[in-house]
């Protein structure tokens, strides 16, 4: 342990180029490669790593690319470098005890072992979190960055990974969470013009989980064909689907949602045996969604009659927005990049519980690094989630073990 010397503290950010197993298509984009961001924090002999999943930008939803993360990180790293010069003095004066008293930390970091600081090493994560959550950051135009949550996600992930290394504890123990052993994870069969490619992707996913999430767009007749083909694939493999979900990725409206439900009732009624939830039929613009609140409440009611739950994803970026959507949905999809990191995800889960909403834990297209971090939070989820980002990525793009 290095307690009295000025131990090196070095945060870095770098590009993480990913090659995908097959084209990952949604209602708004299709990609065969991704460029994520990797955050690394080295402190003496300890290291922590974090990853930011970066899908193609979409207004009001996916707000960050690598240059944005680089801009935010450069500011963070500069502040860390400047304030670390006084850290030894701050530690001796027990300044970290004041950091622990902030509402965010006091409410969410309840493990007493985290606050039982006996060495400088144990105070370092508090120092790094304090800077992240108390400093002012700007975008390239000098404004408050809309992509702050995505940037905070990668930095927080690296801080908590470092913390676990220092204390020799897994993340779920640091956070006072139960082991994630009773939850399930879904595999995503992404949208593709070639339905055979969707079948191949689903067949790969079946090697890992019987739970399937299917991406559809506003062409619901094609969607019905996709579902029919995938059900046939399961039957040929003599496999019984356990739980399936459909992700419309903000491509539907109330009319399409009801039309799709009727299509299933009359042409593919067996699908209801496996249909757990419909995700994000709404548009991304929350204000616009609320204009049609009554129609969306009808959608919720009609799907509910068939045992199908409605979850929000893109239209609920932060915990503050949950109360506005609570009458339209049964649950919310929490992702680290949307929530602002691990602390944001914990806060979002608490808010969901307070509002009586179910929790689904999602992930961006990413590697084992990000997915294993999210897996430690699975006990927050009602049934589980789709922590399959690493399965969508080719093995040669995996630099970390889960």
Protein backbone atom coordinates (compact mmCIF):
# COMPACT_ATOMS: atom_id res chain seq x y z
CA UNK A 1 0.00 0.00 0.00
CA UNK A 2 1.26 3.46 -0.94
CA UNK A 3 0.03 5.91 1.66
CA UNK A 4 2.52 8.73 2.14
CA UNK A 5 4.11 9.35 -1.26
CA UNK A 6 2.56 11.17 -4.20
CA UNK A 7 1.34 8.04 -5.96
CA UNK A 8 0.73 8.44 -9.66
CA UNK A 9 -2.92 9.10 -10.55
CA UNK A 10 -3.43 8.92 -14.30
CA UNK A 11 -6.84 8.95 -16.04
CA UNK A 12 -6.85 8.33 -19.81
CA UNK A 13 -9.44 7.96 -22.56
CA UNK A 14 -9.08 6.11 -25.85
CA UNK A 15 -11.13 4.88 -28.78
CA UNK A 16 -12.45 1.32 -28.68
CA UNK A 17 -13.23 0.10 -32.22
CA UNK A 18 -15.76 -2.72 -32.32
CA UNK A 19 -16.55 -5.11 -35.16
CA UNK A 20 -20.07 -6.52 -34.87
CA UNK A 21 -21.05 -10.12 -35.59
CA UNK A 22 -23.77 -8.89 -37.93
CA UNK A 23 -25.35 -5.57 -38.85
CA UNK A 24 -27.16 -4.15 -35.82
CA UNK A 25 -30.30 -2.50 -37.14
CA UNK A 26 -32.98 -0.51 -35.35
CA UNK A 27 -35.79 1.67 -36.63
CA UNK A 28 -33.38 4.61 -36.99
CA UNK A 29 -29.95 3.18 -37.92
CA UNK A 30 -27.93 0.14 -38.93
CA UNK A 31 -24.25 -0.35 -38.15
CA UNK A 32 -21.61 -3.05 -38.62
CA UNK A 33 -18.96 -1.25 -36.55
CA UNK A 34 -18.97 0.99 -33.48
CA UNK A 35 -16.47 3.32 -31.85
CA UNK A 36 -16.92 3.29 -28.09
CA UNK A 37 -14.83 5.11 -25.50
CA UNK A 38 -12.63 3.42 -22.91
CA UNK A 39 -11.77 5.26 -19.69
CA UNK A 40 -8.80 3.99 -17.67
CA UNK A 41 -7.73 5.29 -14.28
CA UNK A 42 -4.36 4.15 -12.96
CA UNK A 43 -3.53 4.81 -9.32
CA UNK A 44 -0.24 3.29 -8.20
CA UNK A 45 -0.60 -0.46 -8.70
CA UNK A 46 -4.38 -0.26 -9.07
CA UNK A 47 -6.39 0.14 -12.27
CA UNK A 48 -10.01 0.83 -13.10
CA UNK A 49 -11.70 0.65 -16.50
CA UNK A 50 -14.96 1.99 -17.88
CA UNK A 51 -16.67 1.88 -21.27
CA UNK A 52 -19.15 4.23 -22.93
CA UNK A 53 -21.40 2.66 -25.57
CA UNK A 54 -21.85 5.14 -28.42
CA UNK A 55 -24.66 4.38 -30.88
CA UNK A 56 -25.19 6.67 -33.88
CA UNK A 57 -26.42 10.06 -32.70
CA UNK A 58 -30.16 10.63 -32.61
CA UNK A 59 -31.72 13.94 -31.57
CA UNK A 60 -33.22 13.87 -28.11
CA UNK A 61 -31.91 10.40 -27.42
CA UNK A 62 -28.35 9.40 -28.31
CA UNK A 63 -26.38 12.59 -27.83
CA UNK A 64 -22.70 11.65 -27.68
CA UNK A 65 -19.95 10.57 -30.03
CA UNK A 66 -16.31 9.93 -29.21
CA UNK A 67 -15.26 13.57 -29.68
CA UNK A 68 -17.86 14.61 -27.11
CA UNK A 69 -16.56 12.09 -24.59
CA UNK A 70 -13.00 13.25 -25.27
CA UNK A 71 -13.97 16.89 -24.66
CA UNK A 72 -15.68 16.08 -21.35
CA UNK A 73 -12.90 13.77 -20.22
CA UNK A 74 -10.15 16.31 -20.96
CA UNK A 75 -11.84 18.78 -18.63
CA UNK A 76 -12.27 16.14 -15.94
CA UNK A 77 -8.68 14.95 -16.23
CA UNK A 78 -7.37 18.52 -15.97
CA UNK A 79 -9.34 19.17 -12.77
CA UNK A 80 -8.16 15.85 -11.29
CA UNK A 81 -4.53 16.76 -12.06
CA UNK A 82 -4.86 20.21 -10.50
CA UNK A 83 -6.71 19.13 -7.36
CA UNK A 84 -4.64 16.01 -6.78
CA UNK A 85 -1.74 18.28 -5.82
CA UNK A 86 -3.64 19.15 -2.64
CA UNK A 87 -5.13 15.71 -2.11
CA UNK A 88 -2.59 14.59 0.48
CA UNK A 89 -3.44 17.64 2.60
CA UNK A 90 -7.18 17.10 2.04
CA UNK A 91 -6.81 13.52 3.17
CA UNK A 92 -4.99 14.42 6.39
CA UNK A 93 -7.68 17.01 7.14
CA UNK A 94 -10.31 14.31 6.49
CA UNK A 95 -11.96 16.41 3.78
CA UNK A 96 -13.30 13.21 2.25
CA UNK A 97 -15.77 12.97 5.16
CA UNK A 98 -17.45 16.13 3.89
CA UNK A 99 -17.70 14.63 0.40
CA UNK A 100 -19.51 11.60 1.86
CA UNK A 101 -22.22 13.85 3.33
CA UNK A 102 -23.58 15.03 -0.03
CA UNK A 103 -27.11 13.75 -0.66
CA UNK A 104 -26.12 11.76 -3.73
CA UNK A 105 -23.44 9.77 -1.95
CA UNK A 106 -25.21 9.44 1.41
CA UNK A 107 -28.39 8.03 -0.14
CA UNK A 108 -26.81 5.63 -2.62
CA UNK A 109 -23.48 4.50 -1.16
CA UNK A 110 -24.73 2.74 1.95
CA UNK A 111 -21.97 0.16 2.38
CA UNK A 112 -20.19 1.22 5.62
CA UNK A 113 -16.94 -0.24 4.33
CA UNK A 114 -16.76 2.53 1.72
CA UNK A 115 -16.85 5.28 4.34
CA UNK A 116 -14.47 3.51 6.70
CA UNK A 117 -11.45 5.24 5.19
CA UNK A 118 -8.17 4.30 6.87
CA UNK A 119 -5.68 4.96 4.04
CA UNK A 120 -5.15 7.45 1.26
CA UNK A 121 -5.82 4.64 -1.19
CA UNK A 122 -9.33 4.20 0.20
CA UNK A 123 -10.02 7.94 -0.08
CA UNK A 124 -9.02 8.17 -3.75
CA UNK A 125 -12.40 6.98 -5.18
CA UNK A 126 -14.19 9.59 -3.04
CA UNK A 127 -11.86 12.23 -4.42
CA UNK A 128 -12.53 11.17 -8.02
CA UNK A 129 -16.31 11.02 -7.50
CA UNK A 130 -16.34 14.40 -5.79
CA UNK A 131 -14.70 16.04 -8.79
CA UNK A 132 -17.03 14.32 -11.25
CA UNK A 133 -20.19 15.39 -9.44
CA UNK A 134 -19.21 18.85 -8.18
CA UNK A 135 -17.32 20.35 -11.13
CA UNK A 136 -18.72 22.40 -13.99
CA UNK A 137 -18.22 21.03 -17.51
CA UNK A 138 -19.00 22.57 -20.89
CA UNK A 139 -19.51 21.32 -24.41
CA UNK A 140 -17.47 22.50 -27.38
CA UNK A 141 -19.60 25.67 -27.59
CA UNK A 142 -19.29 26.56 -23.94
CA UNK A 143 -22.74 25.29 -22.93
CA UNK A 144 -23.79 22.65 -20.42
CA UNK A 145 -23.11 19.40 -22.28
CA UNK A 146 -26.23 17.44 -23.24
CA UNK A 147 -24.02 14.36 -23.37
CA UNK A 148 -22.89 14.66 -19.74
CA UNK A 149 -24.68 11.47 -18.67
CA UNK A 150 -22.88 9.34 -21.25
CA UNK A 151 -19.50 10.80 -20.30
CA UNK A 152 -20.15 10.40 -16.57
CA UNK A 153 -21.11 6.77 -17.18
CA UNK A 154 -17.65 5.76 -18.41
CA UNK A 155 -15.77 7.74 -15.77
CA UNK A 156 -17.92 6.41 -12.92
CA UNK A 157 -17.52 2.87 -14.18
CA UNK A 158 -13.74 3.28 -14.08
CA UNK A 159 -13.88 4.82 -10.58
CA UNK A 160 -15.93 1.96 -9.17
CA UNK A 161 -13.74 -0.59 -10.91
CA UNK A 162 -10.73 1.08 -9.27
CA UNK A 163 -12.56 1.07 -5.93
CA UNK A 164 -13.23 -2.64 -6.23
CA UNK A 165 -9.57 -3.22 -6.98
CA UNK A 166 -8.48 -1.23 -3.93
CA UNK A 167 -10.92 -2.97 -1.55
CA UNK A 168 -10.81 -6.34 -3.34
CA UNK A 169 -14.59 -6.41 -3.61
CA UNK A 170 -16.97 -7.05 -6.56
CA UNK A 171 -19.16 -4.14 -7.58
CA UNK A 172 -22.44 -5.54 -6.25
CA UNK A 173 -20.86 -5.84 -2.79
CA UNK A 174 -19.55 -2.28 -2.93
CA UNK A 175 -23.10 -1.14 -3.64
CA UNK A 176 -24.76 -3.34 -1.01
CA UNK A 177 -26.71 -5.22 -3.70
CA UNK A 178 -27.69 -8.87 -3.82
CA UNK A 179 -25.79 -11.19 -6.17
CA UNK A 180 -27.44 -11.12 -9.63
CA UNK A 181 -27.97 -14.85 -9.77
CA UNK A 182 -31.76 -15.09 -10.17
CA UNK A 183 -32.25 -12.72 -13.12
CA UNK A 184 -32.31 -13.48 -16.84
CA UNK A 185 -30.73 -11.75 -19.81
CA UNK A 186 -32.24 -11.44 -23.28
CA UNK A 187 -30.43 -11.60 -26.62
CA UNK A 188 -31.30 -8.95 -29.20
CA UNK A 189 -32.16 -10.02 -32.74
CA UNK A 190 -31.61 -6.72 -34.54
CA UNK A 191 -33.56 -5.42 -37.51
CA UNK A 192 -32.25 -6.40 -40.92
CA UNK A 193 -33.64 -6.27 -44.47
CA UNK A 194 -32.55 -9.90 -44.85
CA UNK A 195 -34.77 -11.93 -42.52
CA UNK A 196 -32.39 -14.87 -42.90
CA UNK A 197 -29.75 -12.74 -41.20
CA UNK A 198 -32.16 -12.10 -38.31
CA UNK A 199 -32.69 -15.86 -38.04
CA UNK A 200 -28.93 -16.49 -37.99
CA UNK A 201 -28.51 -13.89 -35.28
CA UNK A 202 -31.33 -15.37 -33.19
CA UNK A 203 -29.87 -18.86 -33.61
CA UNK A 204 -26.54 -17.57 -32.27
CA UNK A 205 -28.35 -15.99 -29.33
CA UNK A 206 -30.07 -19.28 -28.53
CA UNK A 207 -26.68 -20.73 -27.61
CA UNK A 208 -26.60 -18.31 -24.70
CA UNK A 209 -30.21 -17.69 -23.63
CA UNK A 210 -33.75 -18.75 -24.63
CA UNK A 211 -34.94 -15.19 -23.97
CA UNK A 212 -35.17 -13.09 -27.12
CA UNK A 213 -35.65 -9.39 -27.83
CA UNK A 214 -36.72 -8.53 -31.39
CA UNK A 215 -36.21 -5.14 -33.01
CA UNK A 216 -39.06 -3.96 -35.26
CA UNK A 217 -39.92 -0.74 -37.10
CA UNK A 218 -43.19 0.79 -38.31
CA UNK A 219 -43.63 -1.90 -41.01
CA UNK A 220 -45.66 -4.18 -38.77
CA UNK A 221 -46.60 -6.61 -41.57
CA UNK A 222 -42.92 -7.30 -42.08
CA UNK A 223 -42.67 -7.53 -38.30
CA UNK A 224 -45.29 -10.25 -38.28
CA UNK A 225 -43.28 -12.15 -40.90
CA UNK A 226 -40.15 -11.84 -38.76
CA UNK A 227 -41.95 -13.18 -35.68
CA UNK A 228 -43.45 -16.07 -37.66
CA UNK A 229 -40.04 -17.05 -39.02
CA UNK A 230 -38.41 -16.85 -35.59
CA UNK A 231 -41.13 -18.96 -33.97
CA UNK A 232 -40.63 -21.52 -36.73
CA UNK A 233 -36.89 -21.50 -36.02
CA UNK A 234 -37.54 -22.35 -32.38
CA UNK A 235 -39.87 -25.19 -33.36
CA UNK A 236 -37.31 -26.65 -35.77
CA UNK A 237 -34.75 -26.60 -32.99
CA UNK A 238 -37.33 -28.21 -30.70
CA UNK A 239 -36.91 -25.29 -28.32
CA UNK A 240 -39.72 -23.66 -26.44
CA UNK A 241 -39.42 -19.87 -26.21
CA UNK A 242 -39.47 -18.75 -22.61
CA UNK A 243 -39.87 -14.98 -22.72
CA UNK A 244 -39.73 -12.66 -25.71
CA UNK A 245 -39.92 -8.92 -25.98
CA UNK A 246 -40.38 -6.52 -28.88
CA UNK A 247 -38.50 -3.23 -29.18
CA UNK A 248 -40.09 -0.68 -31.52
CA UNK A 249 -37.32 1.88 -30.89
CA UNK A 250 -39.69 4.88 -30.96
CA UNK A 251 -41.08 3.99 -34.42
CA UNK A 252 -44.75 3.48 -33.55
CA UNK A 253 -47.71 5.64 -32.61
CA UNK A 254 -50.92 4.63 -30.77
CA UNK A 255 -52.63 3.58 -34.01
CA UNK A 256 -49.77 1.31 -35.13
CA UNK A 257 -49.53 -0.15 -31.63
CA UNK A 258 -53.19 -1.23 -31.67
CA UNK A 259 -52.95 -2.47 -35.28
CA UNK A 260 -49.98 -4.64 -34.35
CA UNK A 261 -51.84 -6.07 -31.38
CA UNK A 262 -54.78 -6.97 -33.63
CA UNK A 263 -52.45 -8.57 -36.18
CA UNK A 264 -51.07 -10.82 -33.47
CA UNK A 265 -54.52 -11.72 -32.19
CA UNK A 266 -55.79 -12.83 -35.58
CA UNK A 267 -52.66 -14.11 -37.34
CA UNK A 268 -50.17 -15.20 -34.67
CA UNK A 269 -52.06 -15.76 -31.40
CA UNK A 270 -49.50 -18.28 -30.13
CA UNK A 271 -47.01 -15.44 -29.76
CA UNK A 272 -48.88 -14.18 -26.69
CA UNK A 273 -47.66 -17.28 -24.84
CA UNK A 274 -44.16 -15.78 -24.89
CA UNK A 275 -44.76 -12.03 -25.26
CA UNK A 276 -43.46 -10.40 -22.06
CA UNK A 277 -43.17 -6.77 -22.99
CA UNK A 278 -43.31 -4.12 -25.71
CA UNK A 279 -40.53 -1.57 -25.42
CA UNK A 280 -40.61 2.05 -26.54
CA UNK A 281 -43.51 2.22 -29.00
CA UNK A 282 -43.59 5.97 -28.24
CA UNK A 283 -41.55 8.64 -29.98
CA UNK A 284 -38.48 10.08 -28.29
CA UNK A 285 -39.94 13.55 -27.69
CA UNK A 286 -41.57 13.27 -24.26
CA UNK A 287 -43.64 16.42 -24.70
CA UNK A 288 -45.11 15.06 -27.93
CA UNK A 289 -45.83 11.70 -26.29
CA UNK A 290 -47.77 13.42 -23.52
CA UNK A 291 -49.92 15.26 -26.06
CA UNK A 292 -51.37 11.85 -26.92
CA UNK A 293 -51.46 10.64 -23.32
CA UNK A 294 -55.03 9.34 -23.45
CA UNK A 295 -54.36 7.31 -26.61
CA UNK A 296 -51.23 5.81 -25.08
CA UNK A 297 -53.18 4.91 -21.95
CA UNK A 298 -55.57 2.95 -24.17
CA UNK A 299 -52.58 1.15 -25.71
CA UNK A 300 -51.31 0.24 -22.25
CA UNK A 301 -54.74 -1.06 -21.23
CA UNK A 302 -55.22 -3.16 -24.38
CA UNK A 303 -51.79 -4.81 -24.14
CA UNK A 304 -52.33 -5.38 -20.43
CA UNK A 305 -55.45 -7.44 -21.26
CA UNK A 306 -53.17 -9.89 -23.07
CA UNK A 307 -50.60 -10.01 -20.29
CA UNK A 308 -48.10 -7.80 -22.15
CA UNK A 309 -46.22 -5.04 -20.34
CA UNK A 310 -45.19 -1.67 -21.82
CA UNK A 311 -41.72 -0.33 -21.02
CA UNK A 312 -40.19 3.06 -21.81
CA UNK A 313 -36.61 3.43 -22.99
CA UNK A 314 -35.56 6.40 -25.12
CA UNK A 315 -38.36 8.67 -23.91
CA UNK A 316 -37.13 8.38 -20.30
CA UNK A 317 -33.51 9.44 -20.11
CA UNK A 318 -33.36 10.39 -16.42
CA UNK A 319 -35.18 9.50 -13.23
CA UNK A 320 -36.87 12.92 -13.22
CA UNK A 321 -38.87 11.98 -16.32
CA UNK A 322 -40.31 8.76 -14.89
CA UNK A 323 -43.23 10.41 -13.10
CA UNK A 324 -44.39 11.93 -16.39
CA UNK A 325 -44.58 8.50 -18.04
CA UNK A 326 -45.83 6.41 -15.13
CA UNK A 327 -49.46 6.29 -16.35
CA UNK A 328 -48.42 5.10 -19.82
CA UNK A 329 -46.04 2.29 -18.92
CA UNK A 330 -45.54 -0.62 -16.57
CA UNK A 331 -41.79 -0.18 -16.38
CA UNK A 332 -38.62 1.54 -17.57
CA UNK A 333 -35.39 0.45 -19.23
CA UNK A 334 -32.39 1.74 -17.26
CA UNK A 335 -29.08 2.00 -19.08
CA UNK A 336 -25.87 3.33 -17.56
CA UNK A 337 -25.24 5.75 -20.43
CA UNK A 338 -28.72 7.24 -20.10
CA UNK A 339 -28.74 7.36 -16.32
CA UNK A 340 -25.34 9.02 -15.99
CA UNK A 341 -23.51 6.01 -14.61
CA UNK A 342 -23.80 3.64 -11.69
CA UNK A 343 -25.10 6.20 -9.18
CA UNK A 344 -27.66 7.46 -11.68
CA UNK A 345 -28.84 3.89 -12.30
CA UNK A 346 -29.25 3.32 -8.55
CA UNK A 347 -31.23 6.55 -8.25
CA UNK A 348 -33.40 5.65 -11.25
CA UNK A 349 -34.16 2.23 -9.76
CA UNK A 350 -35.17 3.83 -6.45
CA UNK A 351 -37.44 6.27 -8.27
CA UNK A 352 -39.03 3.46 -10.29
CA UNK A 353 -39.75 1.52 -7.11
CA UNK A 354 -41.31 4.63 -5.53
CA UNK A 355 -43.59 5.07 -8.57
CA UNK A 356 -44.54 1.40 -8.69
CA UNK A 357 -42.73 0.80 -11.99
CA UNK A 358 -40.89 -2.34 -13.00
CA UNK A 359 -37.22 -2.16 -13.95
CA UNK A 360 -35.51 -3.57 -17.03
CA UNK A 361 -31.73 -3.25 -17.21
CA UNK A 362 -30.40 -2.58 -20.71
CA UNK A 363 -27.06 -2.04 -22.39
CA UNK A 364 -25.66 -0.36 -25.46
CA UNK A 365 -23.69 -2.32 -28.04
CA UNK A 366 -20.51 -2.78 -26.02
CA UNK A 367 -18.00 -5.33 -24.78
CA UNK A 368 -17.72 -7.54 -21.73
CA UNK A 369 -16.35 -4.58 -19.79
CA UNK A 370 -19.61 -2.62 -19.85
CA UNK A 371 -21.92 -5.64 -19.78
CA UNK A 372 -20.23 -7.21 -16.76
CA UNK A 373 -20.55 -3.91 -14.89
CA UNK A 374 -24.28 -3.76 -15.66
CA UNK A 375 -24.66 -7.42 -14.68
CA UNK A 376 -23.62 -6.51 -11.13
CA UNK A 377 -26.74 -4.30 -10.98
CA UNK A 378 -29.16 -6.98 -12.19
CA UNK A 379 -30.69 -7.46 -8.76
CA UNK A 380 -32.31 -4.04 -9.31
CA UNK A 381 -34.29 -5.46 -12.25
CA UNK A 382 -37.74 -7.04 -12.02
CA UNK A 383 -37.04 -9.91 -14.43
CA UNK A 384 -33.66 -9.03 -15.88
CA UNK A 385 -32.72 -7.20 -19.05
CA UNK A 386 -30.82 -7.35 -22.32
CA UNK A 387 -27.18 -7.32 -21.23
CA UNK A 388 -26.16 -8.83 -24.53
CA UNK A 389 -24.01 -6.04 -25.93
CA UNK A 390 -20.88 -8.16 -25.78
CA UNK A 391 -22.59 -11.01 -27.67
CA UNK A 392 -23.19 -8.62 -30.56
CA UNK A 393 -19.46 -7.91 -30.83
CA UNK A 394 -16.88 -10.15 -32.52
CA UNK A 395 -14.50 -11.96 -30.20
CA UNK A 396 -11.44 -10.22 -31.64
CA UNK A 397 -12.88 -6.90 -30.43
CA UNK A 398 -13.06 -8.13 -26.83
CA UNK A 399 -10.11 -6.83 -24.81
CA UNK A 400 -11.58 -7.54 -21.38
CA UNK A 401 -12.85 -10.64 -19.59
CA UNK A 402 -16.31 -10.53 -17.99
